[in-house]
Amino acid sequence: MAAATADTRVTPVLVVMGVSGSGKSTVAALLAGHLGWDLQEGDDLHPQANIAKMAAGEPLTDEDRWPWLDRVAGWIAAHAEAGRPGIITCSALKRSYRDRLRGGYQDSVVFVHLAGTRRQLAERLGARLDHFMPPALLQSQLGTLEELGPEEQGVVVNIGAGPTQVAEEALERLLPWIAR
């Protein structure tokens, strides 16, 4: 992944990404608490129709996702334009989705991909209560996931450890972007 240099450093906006059950919300909250940055739960930006569709066990289509991704991208753009660091959660499963999120702020957006095995993810999903995303959609998300490319700014962190350790590893690996 490309690393920022002192000459090109800009205020970053982190996108904590991964499939459902990877711990995006928990890790993002830990990162935001440690860094003192704004935090936005990307799921809160979903149109109600998307939530209803997922709750019914139906995978979202690209057409379903674009309005949501535009809302997420708007939050990112507002922070980038203001020079204000922030953290937002978003599955960001495809490269085309990440391109949409970056918009004109390629240098500002840094992805934190929380990755785990199918088994780890299924166990986590099975243990969740009160979430609209049913475990049955995990395979659809895994099938859609495109790994970060070498030209995309970001890090991949394995979710095998506890959330605190995952957040600590992410912070360590994000130092080229967040160190001041």
PDB file of N, CA and C in Angstrom, residues 114-171:
ATOM      1  N   LEU A 114     -10.597  -4.839   7.974  1.00  0.00           N
ATOM      2  CA  LEU A 114     -10.616  -5.851   9.027  1.00  0.00           C
ATOM      3  C   LEU A 114     -10.963  -7.179   8.380  1.00  0.00           C
ATOM      4  N   ALA A 115     -10.006  -8.088   8.378  1.00  0.00           N
ATOM      5  CA  ALA A 115     -10.151  -9.349   7.653  1.00  0.00           C
ATOM      6  C   ALA A 115     -10.120 -10.539   8.602  1.00  0.00           C
ATOM      7  N   GLY A 116     -10.942 -11.518   8.299  1.00  0.00           N
ATOM      8  CA  GLY A 116     -10.981 -12.738   9.102  1.00  0.00           C
ATOM      9  C   GLY A 116     -11.396 -13.916   8.252  1.00  0.00           C
ATOM     10  N   THR A 117     -11.352 -15.080   8.841  1.00  0.00           N
ATOM     11  CA  THR A 117     -11.773 -16.280   8.129  1.00  0.00           C
ATOM     12  C   THR A 117     -13.292 -16.347   8.100  1.00  0.00           C
ATOM     13  N   ARG A 118     -13.809 -17.129   7.194  1.00  0.00           N
ATOM     14  CA  ARG A 118     -15.260 -17.309   7.116  1.00  0.00           C
ATOM     15  C   ARG A 118     -15.792 -17.817   8.462  1.00  0.00           C
ATOM     16  N   ARG A 119     -15.072 -18.719   9.073  1.00  0.00           N
ATOM     17  CA  ARG A 119     -15.500 -19.285  10.360  1.00  0.00           C
ATOM     18  C   ARG A 119     -15.550 -18.210  11.455  1.00  0.00           C
ATOM     19  N   GLN A 120     -14.486 -17.397  11.549  1.00  0.00           N
ATOM     20  CA  GLN A 120     -14.470 -16.320  12.553  1.00  0.00           C
ATOM     21  C   GLN A 120     -15.662 -15.386  12.360  1.00  0.00           C
ATOM     22  N   LEU A 121     -15.882 -14.999  11.114  1.00  0.00           N
ATOM     23  CA  LEU A 121     -16.957 -14.062  10.804  1.00  0.00           C
ATOM     24  C   LEU A 121     -18.321 -14.659  11.106  1.00  0.00           C
ATOM     25  N   ALA A 122     -18.524 -15.925  10.740  1.00  0.00           N
ATOM     26  CA  ALA A 122     -19.807 -16.587  10.986  1.00  0.00           C
ATOM     27  C   ALA A 122     -20.079 -16.693  12.486  1.00  0.00           C
ATOM     28  N   GLU A 123     -19.051 -17.006  13.265  1.00  0.00           N
ATOM     29  CA  GLU A 123     -19.222 -17.095  14.719  1.00  0.00           C
ATOM     30  C   GLU A 123     -19.613 -15.742  15.304  1.00  0.00           C
ATOM     31  N   ARG A 124     -18.978 -14.698  14.830  1.00  0.00           N
ATOM     32  CA  ARG A 124     -19.291 -13.357  15.331  1.00  0.00           C
ATOM     33  C   ARG A 124     -20.716 -12.953  14.960  1.00  0.00           C
ATOM     34  N   LEU A 125     -21.090 -13.218  13.718  1.00  0.00           N
ATOM     35  CA  LEU A 125     -22.447 -12.877  13.281  1.00  0.00           C
ATOM     36  C   LEU A 125     -23.486 -13.648  14.079  1.00  0.00           C
ATOM     37  N   GLY A 126     -23.201 -14.915  14.352  1.00  0.00           N
ATOM     38  CA  GLY A 126     -24.134 -15.739  15.104  1.00  0.00           C
ATOM     39  C   GLY A 126     -24.328 -15.267  16.530  1.00  0.00           C
ATOM     40  N   ALA A 127     -23.333 -14.580  17.072  1.00  0.00           N
ATOM     41  CA  ALA A 127     -23.396 -14.110  18.455  1.00  0.00           C
ATOM     42  C   ALA A 127     -24.026 -12.726  18.583  1.00  0.00           C
ATOM     43  N   ARG A 128     -24.231 -12.039  17.466  1.00  0.00           N
ATOM     44  CA  ARG A 128     -24.773 -10.675  17.524  1.00  0.00           C
ATOM     45  C   ARG A 128     -26.265 -10.683  17.797  1.00  0.00           C
ATOM     46  N   LEU A 129     -26.681  -9.686  18.533  1.00  0.00           N
ATOM     47  CA  LEU A 129     -28.102  -9.490  18.807  1.00  0.00           C
ATOM     48  C   LEU A 129     -28.519  -8.142  18.241  1.00  0.00           C
ATOM     49  N   ASP A 130     -29.759  -8.022  17.844  1.00  0.00           N
ATOM     50  CA  ASP A 130     -30.335  -6.740  17.446  1.00  0.00           C
ATOM     51  C   ASP A 130     -29.588  -6.036  16.312  1.00  0.00           C
ATOM     52  N   HIS A 131     -29.185  -6.776  15.294  1.00  0.00           N
ATOM     53  CA  HIS A 131     -28.577  -6.153  14.116  1.00  0.00           C
ATOM     54  C   HIS A 131     -29.353  -6.602  12.899  1.00  0.00           C
ATOM     55  N   PHE A 132     -29.553  -5.693  11.960  1.00  0.00           N
ATOM     56  CA  PHE A 132     -30.377  -6.002  10.786  1.00  0.00           C
ATOM     57  C   PHE A 132     -29.725  -6.971   9.815  1.00  0.00           C
ATOM     58  N   MET A 133     -28.424  -7.159   9.880  1.00  0.00           N
ATOM     59  CA  MET A 133     -27.715  -7.989   8.912  1.00  0.00           C
ATOM     60  C   MET A 133     -27.721  -9.445   9.370  1.00  0.00           C
ATOM     61  N   PRO A 134     -28.455 -10.316   8.684  1.00  0.00           N
ATOM     62  CA  PRO A 134     -28.498 -11.713   9.108  1.00  0.00           C
ATOM     63  C   PRO A 134     -27.244 -12.472   8.667  1.00  0.00           C
ATOM     64  N   PRO A 135     -26.847 -13.495   9.437  1.00  0.00           N
ATOM     65  CA  PRO A 135     -25.673 -14.297   9.084  1.00  0.00           C
ATOM     66  C   PRO A 135     -25.769 -14.926   7.692  1.00  0.00           C
ATOM     67  N   ALA A 136     -26.979 -15.127   7.192  1.00  0.00           N
ATOM     68  CA  ALA A 136     -27.158 -15.757   5.879  1.00  0.00           C
ATOM     69  C   ALA A 136     -26.540 -14.932   4.745  1.00  0.00           C
ATOM     70  N   LEU A 137     -26.324 -13.633   4.964  1.00  0.00           N
ATOM     71  CA  LEU A 137     -25.759 -12.793   3.904  1.00  0.00           C
ATOM     72  C   LEU A 137     -24.226 -12.769   3.905  1.00  0.00           C
ATOM     73  N   LEU A 138     -23.597 -13.459   4.841  1.00  0.00           N
ATOM     74  CA  LEU A 138     -22.138 -13.461   4.912  1.00  0.00           C
ATOM     75  C   LEU A 138     -21.518 -13.957   3.613  1.00  0.00           C
ATOM     76  N   GLN A 139     -22.001 -15.067   3.086  1.00  0.00           N
ATOM     77  CA  GLN A 139     -21.398 -15.632   1.875  1.00  0.00           C
ATOM     78  C   GLN A 139     -21.507 -14.655   0.708  1.00  0.00           C
ATOM     79  N   SER A 140     -22.624 -13.939   0.608  1.00  0.00           N
ATOM     80  CA  SER A 140     -22.792 -12.935  -0.438  1.00  0.00           C
ATOM     81  C   SER A 140     -21.744 -11.837  -0.297  1.00  0.00           C
ATOM     82  N   GLN A 141     -21.517 -11.385   0.923  1.00  0.00           N
ATOM     83  CA  GLN A 141     -20.524 -10.337   1.144  1.00  0.00           C
ATOM     84  C   GLN A 141     -19.109 -10.833   0.838  1.00  0.00           C
ATOM     85  N   LEU A 142     -18.794 -12.043   1.269  1.00  0.00           N
ATOM     86  CA  LEU A 142     -17.469 -12.594   0.982  1.00  0.00           C
ATOM     87  C   LEU A 142     -17.250 -12.757  -0.520  1.00  0.00           C
ATOM     88  N   GLY A 143     -18.306 -13.118  -1.223  1.00  0.00           N
ATOM     89  CA  GLY A 143     -18.209 -13.264  -2.674  1.00  0.00           C
ATOM     90  C   GLY A 143     -18.031 -11.934  -3.387  1.00  0.00           C
ATOM     91  N   THR A 144     -18.505 -10.865  -2.781  1.00  0.00           N
ATOM     92  CA  THR A 144     -18.405  -9.523  -3.367  1.00  0.00           C
ATOM     93  C   THR A 144     -17.071  -8.852  -3.031  1.00  0.00           C
ATOM     94  N   LEU A 145     -16.469  -9.221  -1.900  1.00  0.00           N
ATOM     95  CA  LEU A 145     -15.272  -8.551  -1.402  1.00  0.00           C
ATOM     96  C   LEU A 145     -14.115  -8.613  -2.398  1.00  0.00           C
ATOM     97  N   GLU A 146     -13.560  -7.439  -2.686  1.00  0.00           N
ATOM     98  CA  GLU A 146     -12.331  -7.312  -3.468  1.00  0.00           C
ATOM     99  C   GLU A 146     -11.272  -6.736  -2.541  1.00  0.00           C
ATOM    100  N   GLU A 147     -10.160  -7.432  -2.421  1.00  0.00           N
ATOM    101  CA  GLU A 147      -9.081  -6.990  -1.531  1.00  0.00           C
ATOM    102  C   GLU A 147      -8.552  -5.624  -1.962  1.00  0.00           C
ATOM    103  N   LEU A 148      -7.968  -4.895  -1.019  1.00  0.00           N
ATOM    104  CA  LEU A 148      -7.321  -3.631  -1.351  1.00  0.00           C
ATOM    105  C   LEU A 148      -6.218  -3.869  -2.373  1.00  0.00           C
ATOM    106  N   GLY A 149      -6.143  -3.011  -3.352  1.00  0.00           N
ATOM    107  CA  GLY A 149      -5.083  -3.097  -4.344  1.00  0.00           C
ATOM    108  C   GLY A 149      -3.822  -2.419  -3.833  1.00  0.00           C
ATOM    109  N   PRO A 150      -2.680  -2.733  -4.444  1.00  0.00           N
ATOM    110  CA  PRO A 150      -1.413  -2.155  -3.977  1.00  0.00           C
ATOM    111  C   PRO A 150      -1.349  -0.637  -4.102  1.00  0.00           C
ATOM    112  N   GLU A 151      -2.154  -0.061  -4.973  1.00  0.00           N
ATOM    113  CA  GLU A 151      -2.155   1.396  -5.143  1.00  0.00           C
ATOM    114  C   GLU A 151      -3.170   2.093  -4.242  1.00  0.00           C
ATOM    115  N   GLU A 152      -3.928   1.327  -3.457  1.00  0.00           N
ATOM    116  CA  GLU A 152      -4.897   1.916  -2.540  1.00  0.00           C
ATOM    117  C   GLU A 152      -4.231   2.150  -1.185  1.00  0.00           C
ATOM    118  N   GLN A 153      -4.460   3.340  -0.615  1.00  0.00           N
ATOM    119  CA  GLN A 153      -3.915   3.641   0.698  1.00  0.00           C
ATOM    120  C   GLN A 153      -4.686   2.849   1.746  1.00  0.00           C
ATOM    121  N   GLY A 154      -3.976   2.049   2.519  1.00  0.00           N
ATOM    122  CA  GLY A 154      -4.656   1.320   3.567  1.00  0.00           C
ATOM    123  C   GLY A 154      -3.836   0.200   4.142  1.00  0.00           C
ATOM    124  N   VAL A 155      -4.427  -0.423   5.144  1.00  0.00           N
ATOM    125  CA  VAL A 155      -3.808  -1.554   5.826  1.00  0.00           C
ATOM    126  C   VAL A 155      -4.862  -2.649   5.988  1.00  0.00           C
ATOM    127  N   VAL A 156      -4.374  -3.873   6.079  1.00  0.00           N
ATOM    128  CA  VAL A 156      -5.234  -5.024   6.351  1.00  0.00           C
ATOM    129  C   VAL A 156      -4.850  -5.538   7.728  1.00  0.00           C
ATOM    130  N   VAL A 157      -5.848  -5.667   8.607  1.00  0.00           N
ATOM    131  CA  VAL A 157      -5.607  -6.122   9.970  1.00  0.00           C
ATOM    132  C   VAL A 157      -6.464  -7.349  10.212  1.00  0.00           C
ATOM    133  N   ASN A 158      -5.832  -8.428  10.686  1.00  0.00           N
ATOM    134  CA  ASN A 158      -6.553  -9.664  10.982  1.00  0.00           C
ATOM    135  C   ASN A 158      -7.336  -9.510  12.273  1.00  0.00           C
ATOM    136  N   ILE A 159      -8.564 -10.040  12.276  1.00  0.00           N
ATOM    137  CA  ILE A 159      -9.456  -9.888  13.433  1.00  0.00           C
ATOM    138  C   ILE A 159      -9.316 -11.006  14.456  1.00  0.00           C
ATOM    139  N   GLY A 160      -8.284 -11.835  14.335  1.00  0.00           N
ATOM    140  CA  GLY A 160      -8.132 -12.977  15.229  1.00  0.00           C
ATOM    141  C   GLY A 160      -7.964 -12.618  16.691  1.00  0.00           C
ATOM    142  N   ALA A 161      -7.388 -11.464  16.983  1.00  0.00           N
ATOM    143  CA  ALA A 161      -7.200 -11.030  18.373  1.00  0.00           C
ATOM    144  C   ALA A 161      -8.464 -10.311  18.848  1.00  0.00           C
ATOM    145  N   GLY A 162      -8.466  -9.903  20.084  1.00  0.00           N
ATOM    146  CA  GLY A 162      -9.593  -9.140  20.622  1.00  0.00           C
ATOM    147  C   GLY A 162      -9.634  -7.744  20.024  1.00  0.00           C
ATOM    148  N   PRO A 163     -10.767  -7.053  20.159  1.00  0.00           N
ATOM    149  CA  PRO A 163     -10.921  -5.727  19.548  1.00  0.00           C
ATOM    150  C   PRO A 163      -9.846  -4.715  19.952  1.00  0.00           C
ATOM    151  N   THR A 164      -9.444  -4.725  21.212  1.00  0.00           N
ATOM    152  CA  THR A 164      -8.427  -3.775  21.660  1.00  0.00           C
ATOM    153  C   THR A 164      -7.110  -4.029  20.948  1.00  0.00           C
ATOM    154  N   GLN A 165      -6.736  -5.293  20.827  1.00  0.00           N
ATOM    155  CA  GLN A 165      -5.491  -5.636  20.142  1.00  0.00           C
ATOM    156  C   GLN A 165      -5.574  -5.318  18.650  1.00  0.00           C
ATOM    157  N   VAL A 166      -6.741  -5.552  18.053  1.00  0.00           N
ATOM    158  CA  VAL A 166      -6.928  -5.237  16.631  1.00  0.00           C
ATOM    159  C   VAL A 166      -6.778  -3.729  16.428  1.00  0.00           C
ATOM    160  N   ALA A 167      -7.394  -2.934  17.294  1.00  0.00           N
ATOM    161  CA  ALA A 167      -7.283  -1.475  17.192  1.00  0.00           C
ATOM    162  C   ALA A 167      -5.844  -1.023  17.398  1.00  0.00           C
ATOM    163  N   GLU A 168      -5.135  -1.619  18.361  1.00  0.00           N
ATOM    164  CA  GLU A 168      -3.733  -1.258  18.598  1.00  0.00           C
ATOM    165  C   GLU A 168      -2.875  -1.585  17.386  1.00  0.00           C
ATOM    166  N   GLU A 169      -3.106  -2.747  16.772  1.00  0.00           N
ATOM    167  CA  GLU A 169      -2.343  -3.094  15.570  1.00  0.00           C
ATOM    168  C   GLU A 169      -2.652  -2.122  14.440  1.00  0.00           C
ATOM    169  N   ALA A 170      -3.924  -1.779  14.287  1.00  0.00           N
ATOM    170  CA  ALA A 170      -4.303  -0.827  13.244  1.00  0.00           C
ATOM    171  C   ALA A 170      -3.601   0.510  13.474  1.00  0.00           C
ATOM    172  N   LEU A 171      -3.618   1.004  14.701  1.00  0.00           N
ATOM    173  CA  LEU A 171      -2.950   2.275  15.007  1.00  0.00           C
ATOM    174  C   LEU A 171      -1.468   2.220  14.649  1.00  0.00           C
TER     175      LEU A 171
END
